[in-house]
CSV table of C-alpha atoms in Angstrom, one decimal:
chain,number,residue,atom,x,y,z
A,1159,MET,CA,17.4,53.9,-20.0
A,1160,THR,CA,15.3,50.4,-20.2
A,1161,PRO,CA,13.4,50.5,-23.1
A,1162,ARG,CA,9.5,50.3,-22.8
A,1163,PRO,CA,8.6,46.6,-23.2
A,1164,ALA,CA,6.8,45.9,-26.6
A,1165,ALA,CA,5.4,43.1,-28.3
A,1166,PRO,CA,6.9,42.3,-32.0
A,1167,PRO,CA,4.7,41.9,-34.8
A,1168,LEU,CA,2.7,38.8,-35.2
A,1169,ASP,CA,4.9,37.4,-37.8
A,1170,GLU,CA,8.0,37.7,-35.6
A,1171,LEU,CA,6.1,36.3,-32.6
A,1172,ARG,CA,4.9,33.1,-35.1
A,1173,ARG,CA,8.7,32.3,-35.3
A,1174,ARG,CA,9.1,31.6,-31.5
A,1175,THR,CA,9.0,27.7,-30.9
A,1176,SER,CA,7.3,27.9,-27.5
A,1177,SER,CA,4.0,25.8,-26.9
A,1178,LYS,CA,2.3,29.4,-26.9
A,1179,TRP,CA,3.3,29.9,-30.6
A,1180,THR,CA,3.3,26.1,-32.0
A,1181,THR,CA,0.4,24.6,-30.2
A,1182,HIS,CA,-2.2,26.3,-32.6
A,1183,PRO,CA,-2.5,27.0,-36.3
A,1184,ASP,CA,-1.4,30.4,-37.3
A,1185,ASP,CA,-5.1,31.5,-38.0
A,1186,VAL,CA,-5.5,31.2,-34.1
A,1187,LEU,CA,-4.7,34.4,-31.9
A,1188,PRO,CA,-2.9,32.6,-28.6
A,1189,LEU,CA,-4.0,34.4,-25.4
A,1190,PHE,CA,-4.2,30.8,-23.3
A,1191,ILE,CA,-0.9,30.2,-21.8
A,1192,ALA,CA,0.8,32.5,-19.0
A,1193,GLU,CA,3.7,33.7,-21.1
A,1194,MET,CA,4.2,37.4,-22.3
A,1195,ASP,CA,4.9,38.5,-25.7
A,1196,TYR,CA,7.2,41.4,-25.3
A,1197,GLN,CA,11.0,41.2,-25.3
A,1198,LEU,CA,13.2,39.9,-22.7
A,1199,ALA,CA,14.4,42.6,-20.3
A,1200,PRO,CA,18.1,43.4,-22.2
A,1201,VAL,CA,19.6,43.0,-18.6
A,1202,VAL,CA,18.5,39.5,-18.8
A,1203,ALA,CA,19.2,38.4,-22.0
A,1204,GLU,CA,22.7,39.8,-22.0
A,1205,ALA,CA,23.2,37.5,-19.0
A,1206,ILE,CA,22.2,34.6,-20.9
A,1207,ILE,CA,24.3,35.4,-24.0
A,1208,ASP,CA,27.2,36.2,-21.9
A,1209,ARG,CA,27.0,32.6,-20.4
A,1210,VAL,CA,26.7,31.1,-24.0
A,1211,ARG,CA,29.6,33.3,-25.1
A,1212,ALA,CA,32.0,32.0,-22.4
A,1213,SER,CA,31.0,28.2,-23.2
A,1214,ASP,CA,29.5,28.0,-19.4
A,1215,VAL,CA,26.4,25.8,-20.0
A,1216,GLY,CA,27.6,22.8,-17.8
A,1217,TYR,CA,25.9,21.9,-14.6
A,1218,ALA,CA,24.9,24.6,-12.2
A,1219,GLY,CA,26.5,23.3,-9.0
A,1220,ASP,CA,25.4,25.7,-6.5
A,1221,SER,CA,23.1,28.7,-6.2
A,1222,GLY,CA,25.7,31.7,-7.2
A,1223,ARG,CA,24.4,35.0,-6.2
A,1224,VAL,CA,20.5,34.2,-6.7
A,1225,GLY,CA,20.1,33.8,-2.6
A,1226,THR,CA,21.7,37.4,-2.3
A,1227,VAL,CA,20.0,39.3,-4.9
A,1228,PHE,CA,16.8,37.7,-4.2
A,1229,ALA,CA,17.0,38.8,-0.7
A,1230,ASP,CA,17.8,42.4,-1.8
A,1231,PHE,CA,14.9,42.3,-4.2
A,1232,ALA,CA,12.5,41.0,-1.6
A,1233,ALA,CA,13.8,43.9,1.0
A,1234,ARG,CA,13.1,46.4,-1.6
A,1235,ARG,CA,9.5,45.2,-2.8
A,1236,TRP,CA,8.0,43.8,-0.2
A,1237,ASN,CA,10.0,44.7,2.9
A,1238,TRP,CA,10.7,41.1,3.8
A,1239,GLU,CA,14.0,40.3,5.3
A,1240,LEU,CA,15.8,37.1,4.2
A,1241,ASP,CA,18.8,35.3,4.9
A,1242,PRO,CA,20.4,34.3,1.4
A,1243,ALA,CA,21.4,31.0,2.9
A,1244,ASP,CA,17.9,30.1,3.1
A,1245,VAL,CA,17.3,29.9,-0.6
A,1246,THR,CA,18.2,27.0,-2.8
A,1247,LEU,CA,17.6,26.5,-6.5
A,1248,THR,CA,15.9,23.7,-8.3
A,1249,THR,CA,14.4,23.6,-11.8
A,1250,ASP,CA,10.9,25.1,-11.4
A,1251,VAL,CA,8.1,25.9,-9.1
A,1252,GLY,CA,6.5,22.8,-10.3
A,1253,VAL,CA,9.5,20.9,-8.7
A,1254,VAL,CA,9.7,22.9,-5.6
A,1255,ILE,CA,6.1,22.1,-4.7
A,1256,VAL,CA,6.5,18.5,-5.4
A,1257,GLU,CA,9.5,17.9,-3.9
A,1258,THR,CA,8.8,19.7,-1.0
A,1259,LEU,CA,5.4,17.9,-0.5
A,1260,ARG,CA,7.2,14.6,-0.9
A,1261,ALA,CA,9.6,15.2,2.0
A,1262,ALA,CA,6.8,16.4,4.4
A,1263,ILE,CA,3.8,14.2,4.1
A,1264,ALA,CA,2.8,10.5,4.1
A,1265,PRO,CA,1.7,8.7,1.4
A,1266,GLY,CA,-2.0,9.3,0.8
A,1267,ASP,CA,-2.1,12.8,3.2
A,1268,GLY,CA,-4.8,15.3,2.0
A,1269,VAL,CA,-3.1,18.7,0.8
A,1270,ILE,CA,-5.7,21.5,0.5
A,1271,LEU,CA,-5.9,23.4,-2.8
A,1272,MET,CA,-8.3,26.1,-3.5
A,1273,PRO,CA,-10.2,26.1,-7.1
A,1274,PRO,CA,-10.2,27.5,-9.2
A,1275,VAL,CA,-6.7,27.4,-9.1
A,1276,TYR,CA,-3.9,26.7,-11.6
A,1277,PRO,CA,-4.3,23.4,-13.2
A,1278,PRO,CA,-1.1,21.3,-12.8
A,1279,PHE,CA,-1.5,21.6,-9.1
A,1280,PHE,CA,-4.3,18.7,-9.4
A,1281,ASP,CA,-1.3,16.6,-10.9
A,1282,LEU,CA,1.4,17.9,-8.5
A,1283,ILE,CA,-0.1,16.7,-5.3
A,1284,PRO,CA,-0.7,13.0,-6.6
A,1285,GLU,CA,2.7,12.9,-7.9
A,1286,ALA,CA,4.1,14.0,-4.7
A,1287,GLY,CA,2.3,11.4,-2.6
A,1288,GLY,CA,-0.9,13.4,-1.8
A,1289,THR,CA,-4.6,13.4,-2.1
A,1290,VAL,CA,-6.4,16.6,-3.6
A,1291,VAL,CA,-8.7,18.3,-0.5
A,1292,GLU,CA,-10.6,20.9,-2.6
A,1293,VAL,CA,-11.6,23.9,-0.6
A,1294,PRO,CA,-12.7,26.6,-3.0
A,1295,LEU,CA,-12.1,29.9,-2.9
A,1296,LEU,CA,-15.3,32.3,-1.6
A,1297,ASP,CA,-16.5,34.8,-4.2
A,1298,VAL,CA,-18.7,36.9,-2.5
A,1299,PRO,CA,-18.6,40.0,-2.1
A,1300,ARG,CA,-15.2,39.5,-3.1
A,1301,TRP,CA,-12.7,36.5,-3.7
A,1302,ARG,CA,-11.1,35.2,-0.5
A,1303,MET,CA,-9.7,32.3,1.2
A,1304,ASP,CA,-12.3,30.0,2.7
A,1305,LEU,CA,-10.6,29.5,5.7
A,1306,ASP,CA,-13.8,28.0,7.8
A,1307,GLY,CA,-13.7,25.4,5.1
A,1308,ILE,CA,-9.6,25.0,5.5
A,1309,GLU,CA,-9.9,24.7,9.1
A,1310,ALA,CA,-12.7,21.8,8.7
A,1311,ALA,CA,-10.4,19.8,6.4
A,1312,LEU,CA,-7.4,19.8,8.6
A,1313,GLU,CA,-9.6,18.5,11.4
A,1314,ALA,CA,-10.7,15.9,8.6
A,1315,GLY,CA,-7.0,14.9,8.1
A,1316,ALA,CA,-5.4,17.2,5.6
A,1317,ARG,CA,-1.9,17.6,6.2
A,1318,ALA,CA,-0.8,20.1,4.0
A,1319,VAL,CA,-2.0,23.6,2.3
A,1320,LEU,CA,-1.0,24.4,-1.7
A,1321,LEU,CA,-1.3,28.4,-1.2
A,1322,CYS,CA,-1.5,30.2,-4.9
A,1323,SER,CA,-0.2,33.7,-3.6
A,1324,PRO,CA,-1.1,35.5,-5.7
A,1325,HIS,CA,-3.7,33.4,-6.6
A,1326,ASN,CA,-3.8,32.3,-10.7
A,1327,PRO,CA,-6.5,32.6,-12.0
A,1328,VAL,CA,-8.4,35.5,-10.0
A,1329,GLY,CA,-5.3,37.4,-9.3
A,1330,LEU,CA,-6.3,37.8,-5.9
A,1331,VAL,CA,-3.3,39.2,-3.3
A,1332,HIS,CA,-4.3,37.7,0.1
A,1333,ASP,CA,-4.8,40.2,3.4
A,1334,ALA,CA,-1.7,39.6,5.8
A,1335,ALA,CA,-4.6,38.6,8.3
A,1336,ASP,CA,-5.9,35.9,6.1
A,1337,LEU,CA,-2.4,34.7,5.9
A,1338,ALA,CA,-1.7,34.6,9.2
A,1339,ARG,CA,-5.0,32.6,10.3
A,1340,LEU,CA,-3.9,30.2,7.8
A,1341,ALA,CA,-0.6,30.0,9.1
A,1342,ASP,CA,-2.4,29.6,12.9
A,1343,LEU,CA,-4.5,26.9,11.5
A,1344,ALA,CA,-1.6,25.1,10.1
A,1345,ALA,CA,0.5,25.1,13.1
A,1346,ALA,CA,-2.6,23.8,15.2
A,1347,HIS,CA,-3.0,20.5,12.9
A,1348,GLY,CA,0.6,19.9,12.6
A,1349,ALA,CA,0.6,20.7,8.8
A,1350,ILE,CA,2.8,22.5,6.1
A,1351,VAL,CA,1.9,25.5,4.3
A,1352,VAL,CA,3.6,25.5,0.4
A,1353,SER,CA,3.3,29.1,-1.2
A,1354,ASP,CA,3.8,29.4,-4.6
A,1355,GLU,CA,4.6,33.0,-5.0
A,1356,ILE,CA,5.5,32.8,-8.6
A,1357,HIS,CA,3.0,36.0,-9.5
A,1358,ALA,CA,4.7,37.9,-6.4
A,1359,PRO,CA,6.8,40.2,-8.5
A,1360,LEU,CA,4.0,41.5,-10.9
A,1361,VAL,CA,1.7,42.8,-7.9
A,1362,HIS,CA,0.0,45.7,-9.3
A,1363,PRO,CA,1.3,49.2,-7.9
A,1364,GLY,CA,-0.6,50.4,-5.2
A,1365,VAL,CA,-1.3,46.6,-3.9
A,1366,ARG,CA,0.4,45.5,-1.0
A,1367,PHE,CA,1.7,41.9,-1.2
A,1368,VAL,CA,2.9,40.2,1.9
A,1369,PRO,CA,5.1,36.9,1.4
A,1370,PHE,CA,3.9,34.1,3.5
A,1371,LEU,CA,6.8,33.7,5.2
A,1372,ALA,CA,7.3,37.1,6.3
A,1373,VAL,CA,3.7,37.2,8.3
A,1374,GLY,CA,5.2,36.3,11.3
A,1375,ASP,CA,7.1,33.4,13.3
A,1376,THR,CA,4.1,31.1,13.1
A,1377,ALA,CA,4.1,31.1,9.0
A,1378,ARG,CA,8.0,30.8,8.8
A,1379,ASN,CA,7.8,27.6,11.1
A,1380,VAL,CA,4.9,25.9,8.9
A,1381,GLY,CA,5.9,27.5,5.6
A,1382,VAL,CA,7.8,26.8,2.3
A,1383,ALA,CA,7.7,29.4,-0.1
A,1384,ALA,CA,8.4,28.8,-4.1
A,1385,GLN,CA,9.7,31.8,-6.1
A,1386,SER,CA,11.1,32.3,-9.4
A,1387,ALA,CA,11.7,35.3,-11.4
A,1388,SER,CA,10.2,33.1,-14.6
A,1389,LYS,CA,6.3,34.7,-14.9
A,1390,ALA,CA,7.7,38.2,-14.4
A,1391,PHE,CA,10.5,37.9,-16.7
A,1392,ASN,CA,9.6,35.5,-19.3
A,1393,LEU,CA,11.8,32.7,-18.3
A,1394,ALA,CA,9.8,29.8,-17.7
A,1395,GLY,CA,11.9,27.9,-20.4
A,1396,ALA,CA,15.3,28.9,-18.7
A,1397,LYS,CA,14.5,26.4,-15.6
A,1398,CYS,CA,15.4,28.2,-12.5
A,1399,ALA,CA,13.5,28.5,-9.1
A,1400,LEU,CA,14.2,29.3,-5.6
A,1401,THR,CA,12.8,27.0,-2.4
A,1402,VAL,CA,12.9,29.2,0.8
A,1403,ALA,CA,12.6,28.1,3.9
A,1404,THR,CA,13.4,29.9,7.0
A,1405,SER,CA,12.6,27.5,10.3
A,1406,GLU,CA,14.4,24.6,11.6
A,1407,ARG,CA,11.4,22.7,10.6
A,1408,THR,CA,11.3,23.6,6.9
A,1409,ARG,CA,15.0,23.7,6.5
A,1410,ALA,CA,14.9,19.9,7.7
A,1411,ILE,CA,12.0,19.2,5.2
A,1412,VAL,CA,14.5,21.0,2.5
A,1413,ALA,CA,17.4,19.1,3.3
A,1414,ARG,CA,15.3,15.6,3.2
A,1415,GLN,CA,15.3,16.3,-0.2
A,1416,PRO,CA,17.4,14.6,-2.7
A,1417,GLU,CA,20.7,16.3,-3.9
A,1418,GLU,CA,19.6,16.1,-7.6
A,1419,VAL,CA,16.5,18.1,-6.9
A,1420,HIS,CA,19.0,21.1,-6.5
A,1421,TYR,CA,21.4,19.9,-9.3
A,1422,ARG,CA,18.7,20.1,-11.9
A,1423,THR,CA,18.9,23.9,-12.3
A,1424,SER,CA,20.1,25.5,-15.9
A,1425,ILE,CA,22.7,27.5,-15.2
A,1426,LEU,CA,21.3,29.9,-18.2
A,1427,GLY,CA,18.8,30.0,-15.8
A,1428,ARG,CA,20.6,30.9,-13.1
A,1429,ALA,CA,22.5,33.3,-14.7
A,1430,ALA,CA,19.0,35.1,-15.9
A,1431,THR,CA,17.4,35.1,-12.4
A,1432,GLU,CA,20.8,36.8,-11.1
A,1433,ALA,CA,20.4,39.4,-13.6
A,1434,ALA,CA,16.6,39.8,-13.1
A,1435,PHE,CA,16.5,40.5,-9.3
A,1436,ALA,CA,19.5,42.4,-9.4
A,1437,ALA,CA,19.3,44.8,-12.3
A,1438,GLY,CA,15.9,44.1,-13.5
A,1439,GLU,CA,13.6,46.5,-11.7
A,1440,GLU,CA,13.4,49.2,-14.1
A,1441,TRP,CA,12.1,46.8,-16.8
A,1442,LEU,CA,9.5,45.3,-14.6
A,1443,ASP,CA,8.4,48.2,-13.3
A,1444,ALA,CA,7.9,49.5,-17.2
A,1445,THR,CA,6.0,46.1,-17.8
A,1446,LEU,CA,3.7,46.9,-14.9
A,1447,GLU,CA,2.8,50.0,-16.4
A,1448,VAL,CA,2.1,48.7,-19.9
A,1449,ILE,CA,0.1,45.5,-18.4
A,1450,GLY,CA,-2.1,48.3,-16.6
A,1451,GLU,CA,-2.8,50.1,-19.9
A,1452,SER,CA,-3.6,46.3,-21.2
A,1453,PHE,CA,-6.5,46.0,-18.4
A,1454,ASP,CA,-7.5,49.3,-19.2
A,1455,LEU,CA,-8.1,48.5,-23.0
A,1456,LEU,CA,-9.8,45.3,-21.6
A,1457,GLU,CA,-11.9,46.7,-19.7
A,1458,ALA,CA,-13.1,49.4,-22.5
A,1459,LEU,CA,-13.3,46.5,-25.0
A,1460,LEU,CA,-15.2,44.3,-22.9
A,1461,ALA,CA,-17.7,47.2,-21.9
A,1462,ARG,CA,-18.1,48.2,-25.5
A,1463,HIS,CA,-18.4,44.5,-27.4
A,1464,LEU,CA,-18.7,42.0,-24.5
A,1465,PRO,CA,-21.3,43.9,-21.8
A,1466,THR,CA,-22.5,40.3,-20.6
A,1467,VAL,CA,-19.0,38.9,-20.0
A,1468,GLY,CA,-18.2,39.5,-16.1
A,1469,PHE,CA,-14.5,40.7,-15.1
A,1470,THR,CA,-13.2,41.7,-12.0
A,1471,ARG,CA,-9.6,43.4,-12.6
A,1472,PRO,CA,-7.1,41.4,-10.7
A,1473,GLN,CA,-4.6,42.7,-8.0
A,1474,ALA,CA,-1.9,40.9,-10.0
A,1475,SER,CA,-0.2,39.3,-12.8
A,1476,TYR,CA,-1.4,39.7,-16.4
A,1477,LEU,CA,-4.1,37.1,-16.4
A,1478,ALA,CA,-7.8,37.9,-17.0
A,1479,TRP,CA,-10.5,35.7,-15.8
A,1480,LEU,CA,-13.4,36.1,-17.6
A,1481,ASP,CA,-17.2,35.1,-16.9
A,1482,PHE,CA,-19.1,33.8,-19.8
A,1483,ARG,CA,-22.0,32.3,-17.7
A,1484,ASP,CA,-24.5,34.7,-19.0
A,1485,THR,CA,-23.5,34.5,-22.8
A,1486,GLY,CA,-25.0,31.0,-23.6
A,1487,LEU,CA,-21.4,29.3,-24.3
A,1488,GLY,CA,-22.0,26.6,-21.7
A,1489,ASN,CA,-19.5,25.1,-19.2
A,1490,ASN,CA,-16.3,25.5,-21.2
A,1491,PRO,CA,-16.8,28.8,-23.3
A,1492,GLY,CA,-13.3,28.4,-24.7
A,1493,LEU,CA,-14.2,25.5,-27.1
A,1494,ALA,CA,-16.6,27.8,-29.0
A,1495,ILE,CA,-14.4,30.6,-28.9
A,1496,LEU,CA,-11.2,28.5,-30.3
A,1497,ASP,CA,-13.5,27.0,-32.9
A,1498,ARG,CA,-15.7,29.9,-34.2
A,1499,GLY,CA,-13.4,32.7,-33.5
A,1500,LYS,CA,-9.9,31.3,-33.7
A,1501,VAL,CA,-9.1,33.0,-30.2
A,1502,ALA,CA,-7.3,30.4,-27.7
A,1503,LEU,CA,-7.9,31.0,-23.9
A,1504,HIS,CA,-7.2,28.8,-21.2
A,1505,TYR,CA,-10.2,26.9,-20.6
A,1506,GLY,CA,-12.1,27.8,-17.4
A,1507,PRO,CA,-12.9,23.9,-16.2
A,1508,ALA,CA,-9.1,23.0,-16.1
A,1509,PHE,CA,-9.0,25.2,-12.9
A,1510,GLY,CA,-11.7,23.0,-10.8
A,1511,ALA,CA,-15.5,23.1,-10.8
A,1512,PRO,CA,-15.7,26.5,-9.8
A,1513,GLY,CA,-14.1,27.1,-13.5
A,1514,ARG,CA,-17.1,26.1,-15.2
A,1515,GLY,CA,-18.2,28.9,-17.4
A,1516,PHE,CA,-15.3,30.9,-17.2
A,1517,ALA,CA,-12.1,31.2,-19.3
A,1518,ARG,CA,-8.6,33.0,-18.8
A,1519,LEU,CA,-7.4,35.5,-21.3
A,1520,ASN,CA,-3.6,36.8,-21.2
A,1521,VAL,CA,-3.6,40.5,-21.7
A,1522,ALA,CA,0.2,40.5,-22.0
A,1523,CYS,CA,0.4,41.1,-25.9
A,1524,ALA,CA,0.1,44.1,-28.1
A,1525,PRO,CA,-2.8,46.2,-27.9
A,1526,ASP,CA,-3.9,45.4,-31.7
A,1527,VAL,CA,-4.1,41.6,-31.0
A,1528,LEU,CA,-5.8,42.3,-27.8
A,1529,THR,CA,-8.6,44.3,-29.7
A,1530,GLU,CA,-8.8,41.9,-32.3
A,1531,ALA,CA,-9.2,39.0,-29.8
A,1532,ILE,CA,-11.9,40.7,-28.2
A,1533,GLU,CA,-14.1,41.5,-31.5
A,1534,ARG,CA,-13.4,37.8,-32.3
A,1535,ILE,CA,-14.8,36.6,-29.0
A,1536,ALA,CA,-17.7,39.1,-29.3
A,1537,CYS,CA,-18.7,37.6,-32.8
A,1538,VAL,CA,-18.9,34.4,-31.2
A,1539,VAL,CA,-21.0,35.6,-28.7
A,1540,ASP,CA,-23.2,37.7,-30.6
A,1541,GLY,CA,-23.7,34.1,-32.9
A,1542,THR,CA,-25.1,32.2,-29.7
A,1543,SER,CA,-28.7,31.0,-29.5
A,1544,GLY,CA,-28.3,32.1,-25.7
A,1545,THR,CA,-28.8,28.4,-24.7
A,1546,ALA,CA,-26.2,27.0,-22.1
A,1547,THR,CA,-25.4,23.5,-22.6
């Protein structure tokens, strides 16, 4: 039986060399980056170790079995029937986005994104030769794509949409109807949709996730999906992501990418990804259960210690989008929380203008760490003058 995921003690975690544990001094609790503290799934760890024992750490010349095992995973989890031949590999989701856009748009074309959104999106678009066009999410009465705003931006000349699905940082799982309308809008304006679905395996129990390419023929014709095991199985440093294109038009876009794009995949990442999608679901389900308990704890801690901080429970992932606008900590509350509370959160303004007054917190840690972090943050909030800056 797969052991229940757990975070090692802090002194052991601080021996890790990832940026989560080396960016700040040891007196800081690092809850800023989207990396879980839990131990790797045993099947994933063994797959990597097996390749090292075999001295098989050369170039990954093909996709191996990843297309097949991912197609099986997608069918089981999301009822998405996918041809394994439509899956190709590269380094990470950022590369999927950049190289797909580079092959699909003309220099200077507008690319729509929806803040608050994953901060690197603001840099990936110009790296691909595009121009950022912001159409913020609607937040009343709940988070939702501003489809009318997207339509206006497409009518004004934008030729691509960079979709975050599920949406980071708010944890929104988009409705199938909204995705279908997005596909129709893109088709009507000759645009492409690049759907970053890195958080899809982390959709919470009882929530239905619909892959963009599973919405219908129109979505398949306009969309390219970026998938990866990296967030769900904590494999960001292993460097393997999937480009999924399921129509003649989008396959041609992927085919225009340089061969080197596909050759950059890590062979260790490929092995880990195969193991994760083929045999890691028991561990994944247990991890989602633990994450759910962490959100239960967070809600209780906020009610007890930080009643002025707004929070809507996400539908996916392990990231909490916290609203500090009523606390007096100003546009970037994470600065005071780091300086005076020694808790590192991801600064809200990095997610775009709608992130002012917010911060993102990672709950994929031990309960005692989460508890101490909220207690420290509460001391910072209680010590403010109440005057926003």
